[in-house]
Structure formats: structure tokens, C-alpha cells
Tab-separated table of C-alpha atoms in Angstrom:
chain	number	residue	atom	x	y	z
A	1	MET	CA	65.104	78.425	-39.225
A	2	LYS	CA	64.913	78.264	-35.527
A	3	ILE	CA	65.410	82.037	-35.317
A	4	TRP	CA	62.736	82.810	-37.921
A	5	GLY	CA	60.420	80.341	-36.272
A	6	SER	CA	60.672	82.101	-32.975
A	7	ARG	CA	57.193	83.352	-32.114
A	8	PRO	CA	58.328	86.484	-30.124
A	9	LEU	CA	60.584	87.548	-32.961
A	10	LEU	CA	57.778	87.017	-35.495
A	11	TRP	CA	55.352	89.139	-33.512
A	12	GLY	CA	58.014	91.832	-33.186
A	13	LEU	CA	58.422	91.977	-36.964
A	14	VAL	CA	54.650	92.215	-37.424
A	15	ALA	CA	54.450	95.060	-34.918
A	16	LEU	CA	57.282	96.893	-36.660
A	17	ALA	CA	55.542	96.555	-40.017
A	18	THR	CA	52.305	97.836	-38.499
A	19	VAL	CA	54.041	100.902	-37.094
A	20	TRP	CA	55.595	101.557	-40.508
A	21	MET	CA	52.245	101.288	-42.327
A	22	LEU	CA	50.128	103.229	-39.831
A	23	VAL	CA	52.511	105.980	-38.730
A	24	ILE	CA	55.514	106.520	-40.943
A	25	VAL	CA	53.808	106.051	-44.304
A	26	PRO	CA	50.733	108.251	-43.589
A	27	LEU	CA	52.915	111.097	-42.257
A	28	SER	CA	54.983	111.198	-45.405
A	29	ALA	CA	52.368	110.301	-48.008
A	30	THR	CA	49.280	112.193	-46.867
A	31	ALA	CA	48.680	115.937	-46.900
A	32	ALA	CA	46.210	118.320	-45.322
A	33	PRO	CA	42.871	118.481	-47.181
A	34	TYR	CA	42.665	121.038	-49.992
A	35	ALA	CA	40.146	123.881	-50.034
A	36	GLY	CA	39.870	126.883	-52.323
A	37	TYR	CA	37.650	129.940	-52.530
A	38	VAL	CA	37.628	133.005	-54.798
A	39	ILE	CA	35.436	136.129	-54.615
A	40	ASP	CA	35.111	139.477	-56.321
A	41	GLY	CA	36.450	141.706	-53.556
A	42	ARG	CA	34.297	144.664	-54.641
A	43	ASN	CA	30.925	143.048	-53.940
A	44	GLY	CA	31.700	139.636	-52.404
A	45	LYS	CA	30.367	137.577	-55.342
A	46	VAL	CA	31.654	133.973	-55.276
A	47	LEU	CA	33.664	133.059	-58.398
A	48	TYR	CA	35.085	129.664	-57.332
A	49	SER	CA	34.532	127.275	-54.435
A	50	GLU	CA	35.924	123.849	-53.528
A	51	ASN	CA	35.567	122.390	-50.024
A	52	ALA	CA	35.114	126.006	-48.931
A	53	ASN	CA	32.955	125.098	-45.904
A	54	THR	CA	35.137	122.250	-44.645
A	55	ARG	CA	36.488	122.993	-41.156
A	56	LEU	CA	40.290	122.867	-41.333
A	57	HIS	CA	43.306	124.197	-39.436
A	58	PRO	CA	43.818	127.887	-40.375
A	59	ALA	CA	47.385	128.148	-38.994
A	60	SER	CA	48.674	131.748	-39.051
A	61	LEU	CA	45.699	132.990	-41.064
A	62	THR	CA	44.404	133.336	-37.502
A	63	LYS	CA	46.550	136.447	-37.099
A	64	MET	CA	44.234	138.357	-39.457
A	65	MET	CA	41.600	138.277	-36.710
A	66	THR	CA	44.183	139.080	-34.028
A	67	LEU	CA	45.275	142.173	-35.933
A	68	TYR	CA	41.690	143.140	-36.813
A	69	ILE	CA	40.816	143.346	-33.113
A	70	VAL	CA	44.013	145.283	-32.376
A	71	PHE	CA	43.101	147.812	-35.106
A	72	GLU	CA	39.621	148.081	-33.572
A	73	ALA	CA	41.064	148.644	-30.109
A	74	VAL	CA	43.439	151.360	-31.344
A	75	GLU	CA	40.717	153.165	-33.293
A	76	ASN	CA	38.410	153.204	-30.290
A	77	GLY	CA	40.996	154.342	-27.764
A	78	GLU	CA	41.524	151.132	-25.797
A	79	ILE	CA	45.249	151.290	-26.454
A	80	GLY	CA	47.717	153.476	-28.374
A	81	LEU	CA	50.238	152.575	-31.062
A	82	ASP	CA	53.062	154.002	-28.956
A	83	ASP	CA	51.951	152.359	-25.702
A	84	LEU	CA	54.637	150.102	-24.237
A	85	VAL	CA	53.658	146.439	-23.860
A	86	THR	CA	55.425	144.287	-21.254
A	87	ILE	CA	56.207	140.829	-22.629
A	88	SER	CA	55.010	137.962	-20.449
A	89	ARG	CA	56.823	134.672	-19.954
A	90	HIS	CA	53.979	132.943	-21.795
A	91	ALA	CA	54.320	135.193	-24.865
A	92	ALA	CA	58.112	134.898	-24.940
A	93	SER	CA	57.913	131.080	-24.817
A	94	GLU	CA	55.838	130.721	-28.013
A	95	PRO	CA	57.557	128.547	-30.650
A	96	PRO	CA	58.751	129.962	-34.000
A	97	SER	CA	58.107	131.805	-36.134
A	98	LYS	CA	58.866	134.521	-33.575
A	99	LEU	CA	60.446	137.925	-33.054
A	100	GLY	CA	62.651	136.723	-30.177
A	101	LEU	CA	61.055	138.728	-27.375
A	102	ARG	CA	62.243	138.246	-23.766
A	103	PRO	CA	60.141	138.073	-20.588
A	104	GLY	CA	59.868	141.520	-19.007
A	105	GLN	CA	60.928	143.297	-22.187
A	106	ARG	CA	58.910	146.419	-23.073
A	107	ILE	CA	58.145	147.208	-26.693
A	108	LYS	CA	55.784	149.587	-28.482
A	109	LEU	CA	52.492	148.187	-29.731
A	110	ARG	CA	53.207	149.349	-33.310
A	111	TYR	CA	56.262	147.073	-33.493
A	112	LEU	CA	54.267	144.065	-32.318
A	113	ILE	CA	51.680	144.778	-35.026
A	114	ARG	CA	54.373	144.877	-37.711
A	115	ALA	CA	55.983	141.679	-36.464
A	116	ALA	CA	52.662	139.812	-36.470
A	117	ALA	CA	51.540	141.121	-39.870
A	118	VAL	CA	54.840	140.881	-41.763
A	119	ARG	CA	56.898	138.199	-39.991
A	120	SER	CA	53.889	136.254	-38.634
A	121	ALA	CA	55.609	136.206	-35.238
A	122	ASN	CA	53.794	134.039	-32.698
A	123	ASP	CA	55.301	135.735	-29.636
A	124	ALA	CA	54.155	139.129	-30.970
A	125	ALA	CA	50.610	137.837	-31.575
A	126	THR	CA	50.325	136.499	-28.031
A	127	ALA	CA	51.701	139.748	-26.607
A	128	LEU	CA	49.097	141.719	-28.561
A	129	ALA	CA	46.314	139.504	-27.208
A	130	GLU	CA	47.469	139.947	-23.621
A	131	ALA	CA	47.848	143.712	-24.073
A	132	ILE	CA	44.240	144.072	-25.278
A	133	GLU	CA	42.343	141.634	-23.047
A	134	GLY	CA	44.770	140.662	-20.267
A	135	SER	CA	45.052	137.012	-21.294
A	136	GLU	CA	45.113	135.004	-24.499
A	137	ALA	CA	42.068	132.974	-23.418
A	138	ARG	CA	39.945	136.104	-22.987
A	139	PHE	CA	41.234	137.461	-26.282
A	140	ALA	CA	40.192	134.223	-28.036
A	141	ARG	CA	36.656	134.730	-26.713
A	142	ARG	CA	36.652	138.228	-28.203
A	143	MET	CA	37.930	136.772	-31.498
A	144	ASN	CA	34.993	134.361	-31.586
A	145	ARG	CA	32.529	137.145	-30.770
A	146	THR	CA	33.885	139.253	-33.631
A	147	ALA	CA	33.920	136.296	-36.034
A	148	LYS	CA	30.263	135.601	-35.326
A	149	ALA	CA	29.383	139.256	-35.976
A	150	MET	CA	31.153	139.038	-39.362
A	151	GLY	CA	29.202	135.952	-40.429
A	152	MET	CA	32.082	133.502	-39.986
A	153	THR	CA	29.709	130.693	-39.048
A	154	ARG	CA	32.133	127.746	-39.000
A	155	THR	CA	35.116	129.239	-37.196
A	156	THR	CA	36.317	128.660	-33.640
A	157	PHE	CA	39.435	130.373	-32.318
A	158	LYS	CA	41.368	129.012	-29.336
A	159	ASN	CA	44.499	131.182	-29.551
A	160	ALA	CA	45.832	134.364	-31.140
A	161	HIS	CA	48.635	132.900	-33.274
A	162	GLY	CA	47.143	129.874	-35.061
A	163	LEU	CA	49.402	127.091	-33.823
A	164	THR	CA	47.568	123.763	-33.921
A	165	GLU	CA	45.180	123.302	-31.008
A	166	SER	CA	42.198	121.009	-30.607
A	167	GLY	CA	39.045	122.775	-31.823
A	168	HIS	CA	40.915	125.723	-33.384
A	169	LEU	CA	39.320	125.456	-36.845
A	170	SER	CA	38.039	127.590	-39.698
A	171	THR	CA	37.124	127.349	-43.385
A	172	ALA	CA	38.323	128.839	-46.658
A	173	ARG	CA	35.057	130.774	-46.918
A	174	ASP	CA	35.299	132.229	-43.411
A	175	MET	CA	38.933	133.271	-43.851
A	176	THR	CA	38.063	135.004	-47.123
A	177	ILE	CA	35.295	136.920	-45.336
A	178	LEU	CA	37.816	137.937	-42.663
A	179	GLY	CA	40.374	139.046	-45.245
A	180	ARG	CA	37.769	141.234	-46.971
A	181	HIS	CA	36.862	142.888	-43.666
A	182	VAL	CA	40.521	143.652	-42.942
A	183	LEU	CA	40.807	145.236	-46.397
A	184	TYR	CA	37.699	147.440	-46.221
A	185	ASP	CA	37.191	148.051	-42.498
A	186	TYR	CA	40.739	149.235	-41.767
A	187	PRO	CA	42.229	150.514	-45.045
A	188	ASP	CA	44.708	152.734	-43.173
A	189	TYR	CA	46.398	149.608	-41.807
A	190	TYR	CA	46.048	147.332	-44.831
A	191	ASN	CA	49.361	148.435	-46.358
A	192	LEU	CA	51.100	146.510	-43.552
A	193	PHE	CA	50.273	143.262	-45.344
A	194	SER	CA	52.130	144.279	-48.509
A	195	ARG	CA	55.382	145.485	-46.909
A	196	ILE	CA	58.315	143.383	-48.052
A	197	THR	CA	60.249	144.396	-44.935
A	198	ALA	CA	59.348	146.316	-41.782
A	199	ASP	CA	61.019	147.761	-38.706
A	200	ALA	CA	59.852	145.691	-35.740
A	201	GLY	CA	61.750	147.651	-33.124
A	202	VAL	CA	64.249	145.008	-32.046
A	203	LYS	CA	65.128	144.122	-35.647
A	204	ARG	CA	64.003	144.425	-39.251
A	205	VAL	CA	61.744	141.608	-40.432
A	206	SER	CA	60.923	140.263	-43.910
A	207	HIS	CA	57.488	139.312	-45.244
A	208	THR	CA	56.618	135.607	-45.179
A	209	ASN	CA	55.034	135.902	-48.646
A	210	ARG	CA	57.428	138.288	-50.377
A	211	ARG	CA	57.821	135.941	-53.372
A	212	MET	CA	54.116	136.142	-54.181
A	213	LEU	CA	54.009	139.890	-53.622
A	214	ARG	CA	56.925	140.415	-55.988
A	215	SER	CA	55.898	137.962	-58.700
A	216	TYR	CA	52.123	138.459	-59.075
A	217	HIS	CA	51.055	141.746	-60.678
A	218	GLY	CA	48.685	143.664	-58.385
A	219	ALA	CA	49.163	141.460	-55.302
A	220	ASP	CA	49.075	143.478	-52.067
A	221	GLY	CA	48.447	140.958	-49.272
A	222	ILE	CA	47.126	139.399	-47.156
A	223	LYS	CA	48.365	136.518	-44.940
A	224	THR	CA	50.194	133.185	-45.055
A	225	GLY	CA	49.943	130.247	-42.685
A	226	TYR	CA	51.672	126.922	-42.172
A	227	THR	CA	51.608	124.067	-39.692
A	228	ARG	CA	52.041	120.346	-40.315
A	229	ALA	CA	48.340	119.775	-39.659
A	230	ALA	CA	47.206	122.667	-41.864
A	231	GLY	CA	49.615	122.490	-44.773
A	232	PHE	CA	50.504	125.689	-46.599
A	233	ASN	CA	47.646	128.204	-46.434
A	234	LEU	CA	47.252	131.645	-47.983
A	235	VAL	CA	44.634	134.387	-48.259
A	236	ALA	CA	45.737	136.628	-51.141
A	237	SER	CA	44.294	139.815	-52.579
A	238	ALA	CA	45.180	141.571	-55.836
A	239	GLU	CA	43.921	144.703	-57.585
A	240	ARG	CA	44.135	145.445	-61.302
A	241	GLY	CA	42.481	148.340	-63.073
A	242	GLY	CA	39.911	148.843	-60.349
A	243	GLU	CA	39.050	145.124	-60.100
A	244	ARG	CA	39.766	143.441	-56.767
A	245	ILE	CA	40.012	139.643	-56.358
A	246	ILE	CA	40.504	137.731	-53.090
A	247	ALA	CA	41.542	134.059	-53.237
A	248	THR	CA	42.101	131.557	-50.422
A	249	VAL	CA	43.887	128.200	-50.464
A	250	PHE	CA	44.080	125.666	-47.616
A	251	GLY	CA	46.267	122.558	-47.652
A	252	GLY	CA	49.029	123.473	-50.092
A	253	LYS	CA	51.868	120.939	-50.279
A	254	SER	CA	54.655	123.515	-50.402
A	255	THR	CA	55.165	127.272	-50.565
A	256	ALA	CA	55.826	127.124	-54.308
A	257	SER	CA	52.842	124.912	-55.182
A	258	ARG	CA	50.543	126.960	-52.928
A	259	ASN	CA	51.626	130.235	-54.555
A	260	ALA	CA	51.148	128.724	-58.003
A	261	GLN	CA	47.621	127.589	-57.108
A	262	VAL	CA	46.724	130.975	-55.640
A	263	ALA	CA	48.034	132.724	-58.777
A	264	LYS	CA	45.895	130.385	-60.855
A	265	LEU	CA	42.810	131.202	-58.774
A	266	LEU	CA	43.477	134.948	-58.934
A	267	ASP	CA	43.772	134.714	-62.734
A	268	LEU	CA	40.482	132.817	-62.805
A	269	GLY	CA	38.901	135.530	-60.698
A	270	PHE	CA	40.056	138.355	-62.972
A	271	ARG	CA	38.718	136.459	-66.003
A	272	LYS	CA	35.311	135.801	-64.475
A	273	ALA	CA	34.748	139.086	-62.622
A	274	ALA	CA	32.540	141.702	-64.261
A	275	HIS	CA	34.420	144.728	-65.567
A	276	ARG	CA	32.065	147.276	-64.019
A	277	VAL	CA	30.806	146.537	-60.541
A	278	ALA	CA	29.415	148.921	-57.945
A	279	LEU	CA	31.557	148.852	-54.830
A	280	ALA	CA	29.674	147.223	-51.952
A	281	PRO	CA	32.013	146.892	-48.947
A	282	PRO	CA	31.000	144.508	-46.162
A	283	GLY	CA	29.156	146.016	-43.211
A	284	ARG	CA	31.565	146.560	-40.355
A	285	PRO	CA	30.581	144.594	-37.231
A	286	PRO	CA	29.495	146.769	-34.303
A	287	TYR	CA	32.117	147.828	-31.816
A	288	LEU	CA	31.343	146.164	-28.484
A	289	GLY	CA	34.436	147.198	-26.552
A	290	LYS	CA	36.458	145.062	-24.199
A	291	LEU	CA	35.200	141.613	-23.364
A	292	ASP	CA	32.618	141.703	-20.543
A	293	HIS	CA	33.188	145.440	-20.239
A	294	ALA	CA	30.597	147.451	-18.330
A	295	PRO	CA	30.301	151.258	-18.329
A	296	VAL	CA	32.797	152.753	-15.879
A	297	ALA	CA	31.729	155.239	-13.194
A	298	ILE	CA	34.360	157.990	-13.207
A	299	ALA	CA	34.820	160.402	-10.317
A	300	ALA	CA	34.929	164.133	-11.021
A	301	GLY	CA	38.398	165.213	-12.048
A	302	ALA	CA	39.638	161.639	-12.460
A	303	ALA	CA	41.418	160.519	-15.597
A	304	ARG	CA	38.960	159.145	-18.123
A	305	PRO	CA	40.051	156.145	-20.220
A	306	ALA	CA	39.354	156.711	-23.888
A	307	TYR	CA	37.121	153.659	-24.248
A	308	ALA	CA	35.161	154.687	-21.119
A	309	ALA	CA	34.740	158.230	-22.441
A	310	ARG	CA	33.428	156.829	-25.686
A	311	THR	CA	30.949	154.632	-23.796
A	312	VAL	CA	29.630	157.699	-21.965
A	313	ARG	CA	29.340	159.660	-25.228
A	314	LEU	CA	27.408	156.844	-26.894
A	315	ALA	CA	25.073	156.500	-23.928
A	316	THR	CA	24.486	160.271	-23.883
A	317	ALA	CA	23.796	160.303	-27.604
A	318	ALA	CA	21.275	157.489	-27.197
A	319	ALA	CA	19.536	159.361	-24.381
A	320	VAL	CA	19.316	162.542	-26.464
A	321	ARG	CA	17.852	160.683	-29.410
A	322	LYS	CA	15.108	159.285	-27.196
A	323	SER	CA	14.244	162.521	-25.348
A	324	LEU	CA	10.988	164.289	-26.162
A	325	ARG	CA	11.031	167.679	-27.860
A	326	PRO	CA	8.325	170.327	-27.214
A	327	ARG	CA	5.993	171.060	-30.099
A	328	PRO	CA	6.028	174.638	-31.472
A	329	ARG	CA	3.251	176.954	-30.292
A	330	PRO	CA	0.440	177.637	-32.750
A	331	GLY	CA	1.402	180.416	-35.136
A	332	ALA	CA	5.034	180.374	-34.188
A	333	GLU	CA	7.421	180.487	-37.109
A	334	PRO	CA	9.507	177.337	-37.467
A	335	VAL	CA	13.084	177.753	-36.391
A	336	ALA	CA	15.720	176.439	-38.775
A	337	PRO	CA	17.541	173.463	-37.290
A	338	ALA	CA	21.008	174.173	-36.031
A	339	ALA	CA	23.878	173.122	-38.255
A	340	PRO	CA	25.292	169.744	-37.251
A	341	VAL	CA	28.224	170.012	-34.906
A	342	MET	CA	31.267	168.127	-36.100
A	343	LEU	CA	33.409	166.631	-33.337
A	344	ALA	CA	37.174	166.868	-33.699
A	345	ASP	CA	40.066	166.031	-31.517
A	346	THR	CA	41.325	168.548	-28.933
A	347	ASP	CA	44.468	169.333	-30.910
A	348	GLY	CA	42.400	170.124	-33.999
A	349	ILE	CA	40.157	172.502	-32.059
A	350	GLU	CA	43.108	174.328	-30.487
A	351	ARG	CA	44.780	174.668	-33.880
A	352	ALA	CA	41.601	176.048	-35.428
A	353	VAL	CA	41.172	178.601	-32.617
A	354	ARG	CA	44.807	179.671	-32.857
A	355	ASP	CA	44.651	180.031	-36.646
A	356	ALA	CA	41.408	182.022	-36.414
A	357	ALA	CA	42.930	184.376	-33.818
A	358	GLU	CA	46.001	184.998	-35.972
A	359	ALA	CA	43.854	185.564	-39.041
A	360	THR	CA	41.682	188.071	-37.131
A	361	THR	CA	44.753	189.996	-35.892
A	362	THR	CA	46.154	190.150	-39.412
A	363	GLU	CA	42.850	191.368	-40.850
A	364	VAL	CA	42.503	194.100	-38.216
A	365	ALA	CA	46.029	195.339	-38.868
A	366	ALA	CA	45.391	195.344	-42.587
A	367	VAL	CA	42.174	197.349	-42.180
A	368	GLU	CA	43.929	199.953	-39.985
A	369	ASP	CA	46.607	200.462	-42.635
A	370	ILE	CA	44.074	201.231	-45.374
A	371	PRO	CA	43.204	204.936	-45.730
A	372	ALA	CA	39.557	205.862	-45.389
A	373	LEU	CA	37.832	205.565	-48.730
A	374	ARG	CA	34.583	207.275	-49.655
A	375	PRO	CA	32.460	206.162	-52.598
A	376	GLU	CA	32.231	208.702	-55.410
A	377	PRO	CA	28.701	209.879	-56.293
A	378	ARG	CA	27.153	208.258	-59.302
A	379	PRO	CA	26.761	210.397	-62.429
A	380	LYS	CA	23.252	211.691	-62.969
A	381	THR	CA	23.235	210.306	-66.478
A	382	ILE	CA	25.054	207.312	-67.827
A	383	PRO	CA	26.908	208.259	-70.999
A	384	ASP	CA	25.952	206.263	-74.033
A	385	THR	CA	29.301	204.872	-75.127
A	386	GLU	CA	27.927	202.731	-77.965
A	387	PRO	CA	25.703	203.765	-80.840
A	388	ALA	CA	22.127	202.647	-80.658
A	389	ALA	CA	21.181	199.362	-82.292
A	390	GLU	CA	19.256	201.203	-85.038
A	391	THR	CA	22.355	203.317	-85.819
A	392	ARG	CA	24.533	200.165	-86.070
A	393	VAL	CA	22.068	198.476	-88.400
A	394	ALA	CA	21.764	201.605	-90.486
A	395	ALA	CA	25.540	201.806	-90.750
A	396	GLY	CA	25.504	198.298	-92.181
A	397	SER	CA	27.237	196.534	-89.294
A	398	ALA	CA	25.701	193.181	-88.468
A	399	GLU	CA	24.836	192.572	-84.835
A	400	PRO	CA	27.138	189.862	-83.395
A	401	GLU	CA	25.578	186.549	-82.375
A	402	ARG	CA	25.013	186.176	-78.663
A	403	GLU	CA	26.877	183.341	-76.923
A	404	VAL	CA	24.760	181.150	-74.619
A	405	VAL	CA	26.577	179.559	-71.676
A	406	THR	CA	25.096	176.312	-70.340
A	407	ARG	CA	26.083	173.687	-67.778
A	408	VAL	CA	29.240	171.742	-68.371
A	409	SER	CA	28.372	168.587	-70.271
A	410	THR	CA	28.806	165.255	-68.537
A	411	SER	CA	28.763	163.326	-71.784
A	412	ASP	CA	32.518	162.731	-71.558
A	413	GLY	CA	32.004	159.873	-69.060
A	414	ARG	CA	32.760	161.731	-65.842
A	415	HIS	CA	30.668	159.287	-63.840
A	416	TRP	CA	33.594	157.590	-62.099
A	417	GLY	CA	35.242	158.248	-58.798
A	418	VAL	CA	37.714	156.878	-56.291
A	419	ASN	CA	37.316	155.909	-52.652
A	420	VAL	CA	40.166	156.576	-50.234
A	421	GLY	CA	38.736	154.903	-47.166
A	422	ARG	CA	35.930	154.764	-44.614
A	423	TYR	CA	36.336	156.735	-41.399
A	424	PRO	CA	34.548	156.903	-38.031
A	425	ASN	CA	33.430	160.536	-38.410
A	426	GLU	CA	32.835	163.173	-41.086
A	427	PHE	CA	35.661	165.377	-39.836
A	428	LYS	CA	38.239	162.629	-40.344
A	429	ALA	CA	36.888	161.793	-43.826
A	430	ARG	CA	37.063	165.428	-44.969
A	431	GLN	CA	40.532	165.770	-43.467
A	432	VAL	CA	41.767	162.762	-45.456
A	433	LEU	CA	40.141	164.063	-48.651
A	434	LEU	CA	41.894	167.411	-48.313
A	435	ARG	CA	45.254	165.850	-47.505
A	436	THR	CA	44.932	163.403	-50.420
A	437	ALA	CA	43.904	166.144	-52.848
A	438	LEU	CA	46.943	168.206	-51.908
A	439	SER	CA	49.283	165.243	-52.306
A	440	GLU	CA	47.952	164.323	-55.765
A	441	ILE	CA	46.846	167.616	-57.326
A	442	SER	CA	47.783	166.682	-60.889
A	443	THR	CA	45.287	163.798	-61.185
A	444	LEU	CA	42.585	164.835	-58.699
A	445	ASP	CA	42.287	168.443	-59.875
A	446	GLY	CA	38.733	169.158	-60.966
A	447	SER	CA	37.193	166.236	-59.055
A	448	LEU	CA	34.543	166.725	-56.390
A	449	ARG	CA	35.382	165.822	-52.784
A	450	LYS	CA	32.367	164.054	-51.319
A	451	VAL	CA	31.725	162.378	-47.953
A	452	VAL	CA	29.044	159.677	-48.036
A	453	ARG	CA	27.541	158.512	-44.775
A	454	HIS	CA	27.039	154.769	-44.185
A	455	PRO	CA	25.770	152.881	-41.158
A	456	THR	CA	29.362	151.849	-40.397
A	457	GLY	CA	31.163	155.125	-41.101
A	458	PHE	CA	31.840	157.919	-43.577
A	459	ASP	CA	33.267	157.154	-47.043
A	460	ALA	CA	35.796	159.643	-48.446
A	461	ASN	CA	35.238	159.849	-52.220
A	462	PHE	CA	36.513	161.878	-55.154
A	463	MET	CA	33.747	162.021	-57.797
A	464	GLY	CA	33.208	163.431	-61.285
A	465	MET	CA	36.136	161.690	-62.976
A	466	THR	CA	36.566	159.744	-66.189
A	467	ARG	CA	37.398	156.069	-65.905
A	468	GLU	CA	40.927	156.735	-67.171
A	469	SER	CA	41.583	159.571	-64.716
A	470	ALA	CA	40.159	157.533	-61.820
A	471	ASP	CA	42.353	154.566	-62.709
A	472	LEU	CA	45.433	156.800	-63.008
A	473	ALA	CA	44.666	158.510	-59.693
A	474	CYS	CA	44.281	155.168	-57.902
A	475	ARG	CA	47.540	153.828	-59.279
A	476	ARG	CA	49.421	156.977	-58.281
A	477	LEU	CA	47.882	156.993	-54.792
A	478	GLN	CA	48.667	153.306	-54.242
A	479	ALA	CA	52.252	154.024	-55.259
A	480	ARG	CA	52.274	156.482	-52.314
A	481	GLN	CA	50.946	153.718	-50.013
A	482	ILE	CA	47.492	155.345	-49.946
A	483	THR	CA	44.559	152.928	-50.177
A	484	CYS	CA	42.358	153.662	-53.174
A	485	PHE	CA	39.458	151.922	-54.952
A	486	MET	CA	37.636	152.963	-58.099
A	487	ILE	CA	33.895	153.669	-57.943
A	488	GLY	CA	31.945	152.930	-61.113
A	489	PRO	CA	28.797	154.633	-62.396
A	490	GLY	CA	25.558	153.831	-60.679
């Protein structure tokens, strides 16, 4: 009794009980808040929403934005896929999940992209950020600038990997918007998010969400995320029969329960989505270049960075658009406008010139080998090889009915098409159309290759197909790892 009556011991027991109730119990019994969001990926229509605007920890969903900016930088010449990136001590020290990079190690950018997309490697994400903007802090500012341009109104990024940091928050709605931009803005890279395994240079890595990709029919991405503060997060996309659904879950209690909830939301989306919907991709945010980048003055003969060259071209184009043109003199006949000049890369131009020169040489040789031919004079009278109509009628032979040829009917439902991506210029779009047509002749034969200009690029479309042939073509192209979306009538 004397021991239990001891006041210091009593207060110690009370303190221990308080610690148990306030720390140990909440950590084991509470979970991150739940949020869910589902949209029709074709037009962005919301099909389900719960706590979708609540600011929560995104965890590694953050890497979608990291990779989006890397894709942007590669496309605009800031950096190349085969450029070697030197790993900093800061990047190498990031906690798992990681690729295991060492300070001073040099590795190609393409391997860092694969490691971040497939393995969700934090050291690779930080290395990508430093390679693009010089430091992770500057890269985070560029992430926020891009997020704002996309309409992600409740997102703030503080790092490139998504590990918990004060103020690093997003929402289920904003992450769904980001996932849709990754899908439509950079379709050439989207297949990275569905690879079960990938070569990351130093080793082969496995996808963090391979169970979902293997078990859910039509699933092809996009990104997982987990921290203790965030719970188990996932932005998932699936395509079935030309219908595309994107679902996001925050705050799952485990990988299995999160995947089950996402599958449930995807099923809900496919049930509620309209069967025929006109494809309306999101508008790509404008390319603003490196953070705080100003046009570079380049001396004559000096090497010109690709992003600087592009800045000069854009400025020149703007100046030309604003310049005044002289009006034609009275009575002068209007001159037909010159055909638009299509810009291609230097290798493409050299190939075209070389092919044209070889073709010309071949044609000249062929002409020299042909003996001189002279046209024979026409006969003065054309012999009448058939009896006159009156003679045929008199002989009792009925005149055959004349066959009238008209336009091919479109009543068989050839109002469908397929889209194989959006590209920065018309030359690239036509190049992809030709390459795709050659790789899938059996299903695309008879379709019309069409490039449609949009404010954010040039869509490469195959048109004039039935719904069945368009669906078959898309499935066959996706089996070849070629991005493809059906386009409905209208």
C-alpha cells in the first residue's frame, strides 16, 4: 500500500497511460483520410467524387509531375534521353524506395526515367530534378508553375519524390487532372507506366503496381504512392473498347484494399460512362522553358543549345506574324500564297536530299536506255468496229443497260477513327501515321490518314473506319505498345 500510495509513482503511471492513449493508440488505430475521384478519361466528366478537394499527402504520386516535366524538357531539347547525369550526394542519400545510385556515378537519363516511373525510385527522381533545373528546390518551383497552368488549384510541391514534407500537399482531383495530362500530352512515354519490368541501367526493376496491372482487364497505369502520413495512394487508368476511365484513391489501408477500391471505382466508371463520347483531350499547358530562363545571346559560330535555338525561332516567328505586308498595286493579279514550309530535323532533310538524288540518277539512266520512240500518225478515219445502234435494234439485239458509278456509300458506319497521338509539328504527325500504317496494314488498310491541327499540337488520326475495325486496330496497336484511342462520330 505504501508503494501504490507513493505520489511520484502514481504520477508516473498516469503519464505512461497518457503516452499510450495519445501516441501509441492513435498511430495504430487511425489511418490517413480517404479520398476518391473518378472521371471519364475521354472528356474529363466527373463520375464519382468523395473528399476530392481535401488537401492530403500525395506521396509518390508526385513523381507523375516530375516525369511530366522531364518529358517536356526532352521534347523541347533541354536535355537528351542518352545524356549522362552525374548523381549528387543529395540524390544518392534519398531513403527507399531507391535504385541504389552512388555519389559521382554517371547514368543515362532514360534509365532514371524508367526507375522513377516503374520502381518509384526516390534517388532517381531527385537526380532527374537536379539534371533539369540544377537543384531540387528550383525544380519544385517549376512543378508548381506547371501545376497551376494545368488547373491543379490545391496542390503545392516541395520536392520531386513525394516523401512527406510540411506543405507538400495535393488532392485526389488535382492528381487525376495530372494523370490525364500525362496520358494525353505525352502518349509516346505513357507506356512506361504499364511496364511490369524495365531495364534501369544498373539493374532490372519491377513495377510497384504489377498486381493491379495483371489482374484488372484494361489497366495500363499510372502511379502508386505510399508514406505513413499518406496511406496507400493510387492513380489508375484503364481502357476497354474505346472507353477510358481514370480513378484516384488516397488513404488506402493496405496495397490489397487500395487495389480493391480502385477496381471498384473503375468498374463504377465503366458502368456510368457514356458509350459514345467525342474525344476531348485536355489543353496542354504552354511550354515556358527553364525556370527564370531568359533568351540567350549566342555569338556567331558558337554552339547553340536546343532550348535557346527554339526560343530564337519562336521570337522570330512572333516578329514575322506582326510585320506589315505591302498591299498589292491596283490591277495587279493576286499571287497565290506559297505552300506552307514544313520543318524537319536535319537528318530527315539530308535523307530526303540523298534519296531524291539517287532517284534522279536512276531515272536519267533509265531514260538513256530507252530507244527513241516516235508517235505513229493517227488514221484519217476511225474504223467503225461495232454496228450502228439502228442495225443492232433491227437485228433484234437489246441494248445493254448502262451502269452508273456513284460515290462509295458511307451508310456502313464508317464514321469512326483512331488517334495515335498528338505531336509538336505536322511533319512528326505524318511520319507517325505512315509508320503506324505500315506496321498494321491488315486493319488500317483503306482508312484515311489525317492530321488535325490543335492549339497544342497536331493530332495523328486514321479516319473512315467502322466501329469494329477501329476497335480492332486500337487493340492490335496497343499490343505493339503503340498508344491508340478511338474517335467516335461527330
